[in-house]
Amino acid sequence: MSLFITFEGGEGSGKSSVMKLLAERLEKEGYSVVTTREPGGTPIAEEIRNVILDKKNTDMDPRTEALLYAASRRQHLVQKVWPALQEGKLVLCDRFLDSSLAYQGVARHLGVDEILNVNLFATEGKYPDLTLFFDLEPEIGLARIAANAGREVNRLDLEKMDFHKNVRSAFQELAKRFADRYVVIDASQSFEKVFEDAYQAIKTRL
Ligand code: TYD
């Protein structure tokens, strides 16, 4: 059975590490799993990602940024996500539509519904089947990133704390608005517990 599962949350929430281990566990259980990420996931989408996240592009207009995310998303869906779902696979995607709603819609003040409209054009009105939101205080998330020397700090990581707080409350609001597809994971728990909660959320839908 195919399922499109997206992993959302602020910086340093652990979603990417959890996603990687979940993919391994589900594969061991015999599921066919595709892992991917946004922005990016295919060569064209990764090129768009490089433009968006390039530290030298500090003067990028917020609407330009929003449109680039949506463009990258469209290419990624058409070339990778939809074909995999067609083949009956589980697709695990690190960030998707809801990141645009939280980051561009709320934190960049472009409006959730405006960003939703642009994105529904890109997705042809489709949403993920399940969205796991890794909820964590931004102070803790950013401290984790700083402690992890191996991870590159990108342009958006450098935004001030208010921005990250807005992102968090935006995701919390989205979890209420899209309660049918959202599961909120308390990402301040131990890694093992966060993993287990995420695993159970997926298993109940399989
Ligand atoms: P990345 O290095 O993948 O960050 P993370 O490990 O936190 O997922 O960079 C992605 C950045 O892009 C992240 O700061 C969130 C941001 N983003 C948006 O602002 N809008 C979007 O639609 C997406 C997909 C990501």
Short mmCIF file of C-alpha atoms and ligand atoms in Angstrom, two decimals:
data_model
loop_
_atom_site.label_atom_id
_atom_site.label_comp_id
_atom_site.label_asym_id
_atom_site.label_seq_id
_atom_site.Cartn_x
_atom_site.Cartn_y
_atom_site.Cartn_z
CA MET A 1 0.00 0.00 0.00
CA SER A 2 1.24 3.48 -0.80
CA LEU A 3 1.41 6.28 1.76
CA PHE A 4 2.84 9.78 1.46
CA ILE A 5 4.27 10.78 4.85
CA THR A 6 5.82 14.19 5.48
CA PHE A 7 8.13 15.17 8.35
CA GLU A 8 7.79 18.73 9.58
CA GLY A 9 9.17 20.88 12.37
CA GLY A 10 11.67 23.55 13.23
CA GLU A 11 15.43 23.40 12.92
CA GLY A 12 17.11 20.76 15.09
CA SER A 13 13.87 18.96 15.93
CA GLY A 14 15.38 15.59 15.04
CA LYS A 15 12.92 14.86 12.23
CA SER A 16 15.61 14.02 9.66
CA SER A 17 17.40 11.51 11.92
CA VAL A 18 14.13 9.89 12.95
CA MET A 19 13.04 9.66 9.31
CA LYS A 20 16.24 7.86 8.32
CA LEU A 21 15.84 5.23 11.07
CA LEU A 22 12.13 4.79 10.35
CA ALA A 23 12.94 4.06 6.72
CA GLU A 24 15.41 1.36 7.81
CA ARG A 25 12.91 -0.20 10.22
CA LEU A 26 10.06 -0.22 7.70
CA GLU A 27 12.30 -1.69 5.00
CA LYS A 28 13.31 -4.49 7.36
CA GLU A 29 9.62 -5.19 7.83
CA GLY A 30 9.28 -5.64 4.08
CA TYR A 31 7.84 -2.31 3.01
CA SER A 32 9.21 -0.64 -0.07
CA VAL A 33 10.33 2.79 1.11
CA VAL A 34 11.51 5.91 -0.69
CA THR A 35 13.11 8.71 1.35
CA THR A 36 13.40 12.19 -0.03
CA ARG A 37 13.55 15.82 1.04
CA GLU A 38 12.42 19.32 0.16
CA PRO A 39 13.48 21.60 -1.23
CA GLY A 40 15.20 19.16 -3.57
CA GLY A 41 14.86 15.45 -4.18
CA THR A 42 15.50 15.47 -7.94
CA PRO A 43 18.31 17.15 -9.97
CA ILE A 44 16.17 20.11 -11.11
CA ALA A 45 14.63 20.55 -7.67
CA GLU A 46 18.09 20.38 -6.04
CA GLU A 47 19.28 23.14 -8.37
CA ILE A 48 16.36 25.28 -7.22
CA ARG A 49 17.27 24.38 -3.62
CA ASN A 50 20.80 25.70 -4.13
CA VAL A 51 19.43 29.05 -5.30
CA ILE A 52 17.03 29.30 -2.34
CA LEU A 53 19.51 28.34 0.39
CA ASP A 54 22.61 30.06 -0.97
CA LYS A 55 23.97 32.30 1.82
CA LYS A 56 24.81 35.03 -0.69
CA ASN A 57 21.14 35.45 -1.71
CA THR A 58 20.20 37.46 1.38
CA ASP A 59 18.26 39.99 -0.72
CA MET A 60 15.85 37.40 -2.13
CA ASP A 61 12.29 38.71 -2.22
CA PRO A 62 9.94 36.65 0.01
CA ARG A 63 7.48 35.97 -2.83
CA THR A 64 10.32 34.87 -5.09
CA GLU A 65 11.39 32.48 -2.34
CA ALA A 66 7.85 31.14 -1.93
CA LEU A 67 7.48 30.57 -5.68
CA LEU A 68 10.83 28.79 -5.87
CA TYR A 69 9.80 26.41 -3.07
CA ALA A 70 6.56 25.69 -4.88
CA ALA A 71 8.40 25.19 -8.19
CA SER A 72 10.86 22.80 -6.61
CA ARG A 73 7.95 20.95 -4.96
CA ARG A 74 6.12 20.53 -8.26
CA GLN A 75 9.16 19.05 -10.00
CA HIS A 76 9.81 16.74 -7.06
CA LEU A 77 6.21 15.49 -7.00
CA VAL A 78 6.07 14.82 -10.73
CA GLN A 79 9.48 13.16 -11.04
CA LYS A 80 9.77 11.30 -7.76
CA VAL A 81 6.89 11.28 -5.28
CA TRP A 82 3.94 10.45 -7.52
CA PRO A 83 5.75 7.72 -9.50
CA ALA A 84 6.80 6.04 -6.22
CA LEU A 85 3.25 6.20 -4.85
CA GLN A 86 1.99 4.75 -8.13
CA GLU A 87 4.31 1.79 -7.55
CA GLY A 88 2.77 1.24 -4.11
CA LYS A 89 5.70 2.56 -2.11
CA LEU A 90 5.88 4.40 1.19
CA VAL A 91 7.29 7.87 0.55
CA LEU A 92 8.95 9.57 3.53
CA CYS A 93 9.63 13.23 2.79
CA ASP A 94 11.71 15.57 4.97
CA ARG A 95 9.68 18.81 4.80
CA PHE A 96 6.89 19.53 2.32
CA LEU A 97 3.90 21.85 1.81
CA ASP A 98 3.49 22.68 5.51
CA SER A 99 7.02 24.11 5.69
CA SER A 100 5.96 26.66 3.09
CA LEU A 101 2.80 27.47 5.03
CA ALA A 102 4.77 27.96 8.27
CA TYR A 103 7.95 29.61 6.93
CA GLN A 104 6.67 31.65 3.99
CA GLY A 105 3.03 31.98 5.02
CA VAL A 106 3.48 32.91 8.67
CA ALA A 107 7.13 33.68 9.49
CA ARG A 108 7.60 35.66 6.25
CA HIS A 109 4.11 37.17 6.62
CA LEU A 110 2.90 36.26 3.13
CA GLY A 111 -0.32 34.71 4.47
CA VAL A 112 -1.12 31.03 4.96
CA ASP A 113 -3.98 30.97 2.47
CA GLU A 114 -1.99 32.81 -0.20
CA ILE A 115 0.85 30.30 0.12
CA LEU A 116 -1.63 27.42 0.26
CA ASN A 117 -3.18 28.57 -3.03
CA VAL A 118 0.18 28.78 -4.80
CA ASN A 119 1.07 25.35 -3.49
CA LEU A 120 -2.21 23.70 -4.36
CA PHE A 121 -1.52 24.79 -7.94
CA ALA A 122 1.81 22.95 -7.66
CA THR A 123 0.32 19.85 -6.03
CA GLU A 124 -2.88 19.78 -8.11
CA GLY A 125 -4.86 20.07 -4.89
CA LYS A 126 -3.25 17.05 -3.26
CA TYR A 127 -2.06 16.84 0.36
CA PRO A 128 0.16 14.29 2.15
CA ASP A 129 -1.61 11.29 3.72
CA LEU A 130 0.15 11.81 7.05
CA THR A 131 2.17 14.71 8.45
CA LEU A 132 4.37 14.17 11.50
CA PHE A 133 5.10 17.45 13.25
CA PHE A 134 8.15 17.29 15.55
CA ASP A 135 7.28 19.95 18.08
CA LEU A 136 10.18 21.51 20.00
CA GLU A 137 11.09 24.84 21.59
CA PRO A 138 13.32 26.65 19.08
CA GLU A 139 15.90 27.42 21.79
CA ILE A 140 16.49 23.69 22.24
CA GLY A 141 16.51 22.97 18.52
CA LEU A 142 19.02 25.67 17.70
CA ALA A 143 21.24 24.63 20.61
CA ARG A 144 21.25 21.07 19.24
CA ILE A 145 22.33 22.37 15.83
CA ALA A 146 25.14 24.45 17.35
CA ALA A 147 26.35 21.39 19.25
CA ASN A 148 26.35 19.25 16.13
CA ALA A 149 29.53 20.33 14.35
CA GLY A 150 28.86 18.07 11.38
CA ARG A 151 25.75 19.93 10.27
CA GLU A 152 26.07 22.91 8.01
CA VAL A 153 24.32 26.06 9.23
CA ASN A 154 22.32 27.53 6.34
CA ARG A 155 20.97 31.00 5.67
CA LEU A 156 17.62 30.31 7.31
CA ASP A 157 19.25 28.90 10.46
CA LEU A 158 20.70 32.34 11.01
CA GLU A 159 17.31 34.04 11.27
CA LYS A 160 16.54 35.57 14.63
CA MET A 161 14.74 33.69 17.39
CA ASP A 162 11.35 35.36 16.81
CA PHE A 163 11.27 33.88 13.34
CA HIS A 164 11.68 30.36 14.73
CA LYS A 165 9.06 30.97 17.40
CA ASN A 166 6.63 32.06 14.70
CA VAL A 167 7.44 28.91 12.73
CA ARG A 168 6.66 26.75 15.74
CA SER A 169 3.33 28.38 16.52
CA ALA A 170 2.45 28.23 12.82
CA PHE A 171 2.94 24.45 12.79
CA GLN A 172 0.88 24.16 15.97
CA GLU A 173 -1.96 26.04 14.26
CA LEU A 174 -1.64 23.93 11.10
CA ALA A 175 -1.87 20.77 13.25
CA LYS A 176 -5.27 21.97 14.45
CA ARG A 177 -6.46 23.09 11.01
CA PHE A 178 -5.40 19.86 9.30
CA ALA A 179 -6.07 17.58 12.27
CA ASP A 180 -7.11 14.67 10.00
CA ARG A 181 -3.61 14.23 8.56
CA TYR A 182 -1.46 15.69 11.39
CA VAL A 183 0.18 13.88 14.29
CA VAL A 184 2.08 16.04 16.79
CA ILE A 185 5.22 14.41 18.22
CA ASP A 186 6.78 15.83 21.39
CA ALA A 187 10.36 16.20 20.15
CA SER A 188 11.72 17.21 23.57
CA GLN A 189 11.53 13.55 24.65
CA SER A 190 14.43 11.10 24.34
CA PHE A 191 15.35 10.15 20.78
CA GLU A 192 14.08 6.60 21.40
CA LYS A 193 10.68 7.85 22.55
CA VAL A 194 10.39 10.32 19.65
CA PHE A 195 11.22 7.51 17.24
CA GLU A 196 8.68 5.18 18.86
CA ASP A 197 5.89 7.78 18.71
CA ALA A 198 6.60 8.46 15.04
CA TYR A 199 6.76 4.73 14.27
CA GLN A 200 3.42 4.08 15.97
CA ALA A 201 1.78 6.96 14.10
CA ILE A 202 2.81 5.38 10.81
CA LYS A 203 1.97 1.80 11.80
CA THR A 204 -1.58 2.68 12.75
CA ARG A 205 -2.09 3.88 9.17
CA LEU A 206 -0.57 0.85 7.46
P1 TYD B 1 17.48 22.13 5.44
O1 TYD B 1 18.96 22.25 5.52
O2 TYD B 1 16.90 21.00 4.69
O3 TYD B 1 16.90 22.25 6.92
P2 TYD B 1 16.30 21.20 7.93
O4 TYD B 1 17.40 20.23 8.24
O5 TYD B 1 15.93 22.04 9.10
O6 TYD B 1 15.11 20.56 7.28
O7 TYD B 1 16.94 23.52 4.90
C1 TYD B 1 15.67 23.68 4.61
C2 TYD B 1 15.28 25.07 5.01
O8 TYD B 1 14.27 25.56 4.12
C3 TYD B 1 14.69 25.12 6.41
O9 TYD B 1 15.21 26.23 7.10
C4 TYD B 1 13.21 25.33 6.17
C5 TYD B 1 13.15 26.02 4.85
N1 TYD B 1 11.94 25.75 4.05
C6 TYD B 1 11.04 26.77 3.82
O10 TYD B 1 11.21 27.89 4.30
N2 TYD B 1 9.93 26.52 3.04
C7 TYD B 1 9.71 25.31 2.48
O11 TYD B 1 8.69 25.11 1.76
C8 TYD B 1 10.65 24.25 2.72
C9 TYD B 1 10.44 22.90 2.11
C10 TYD B 1 11.76 24.52 3.51
#
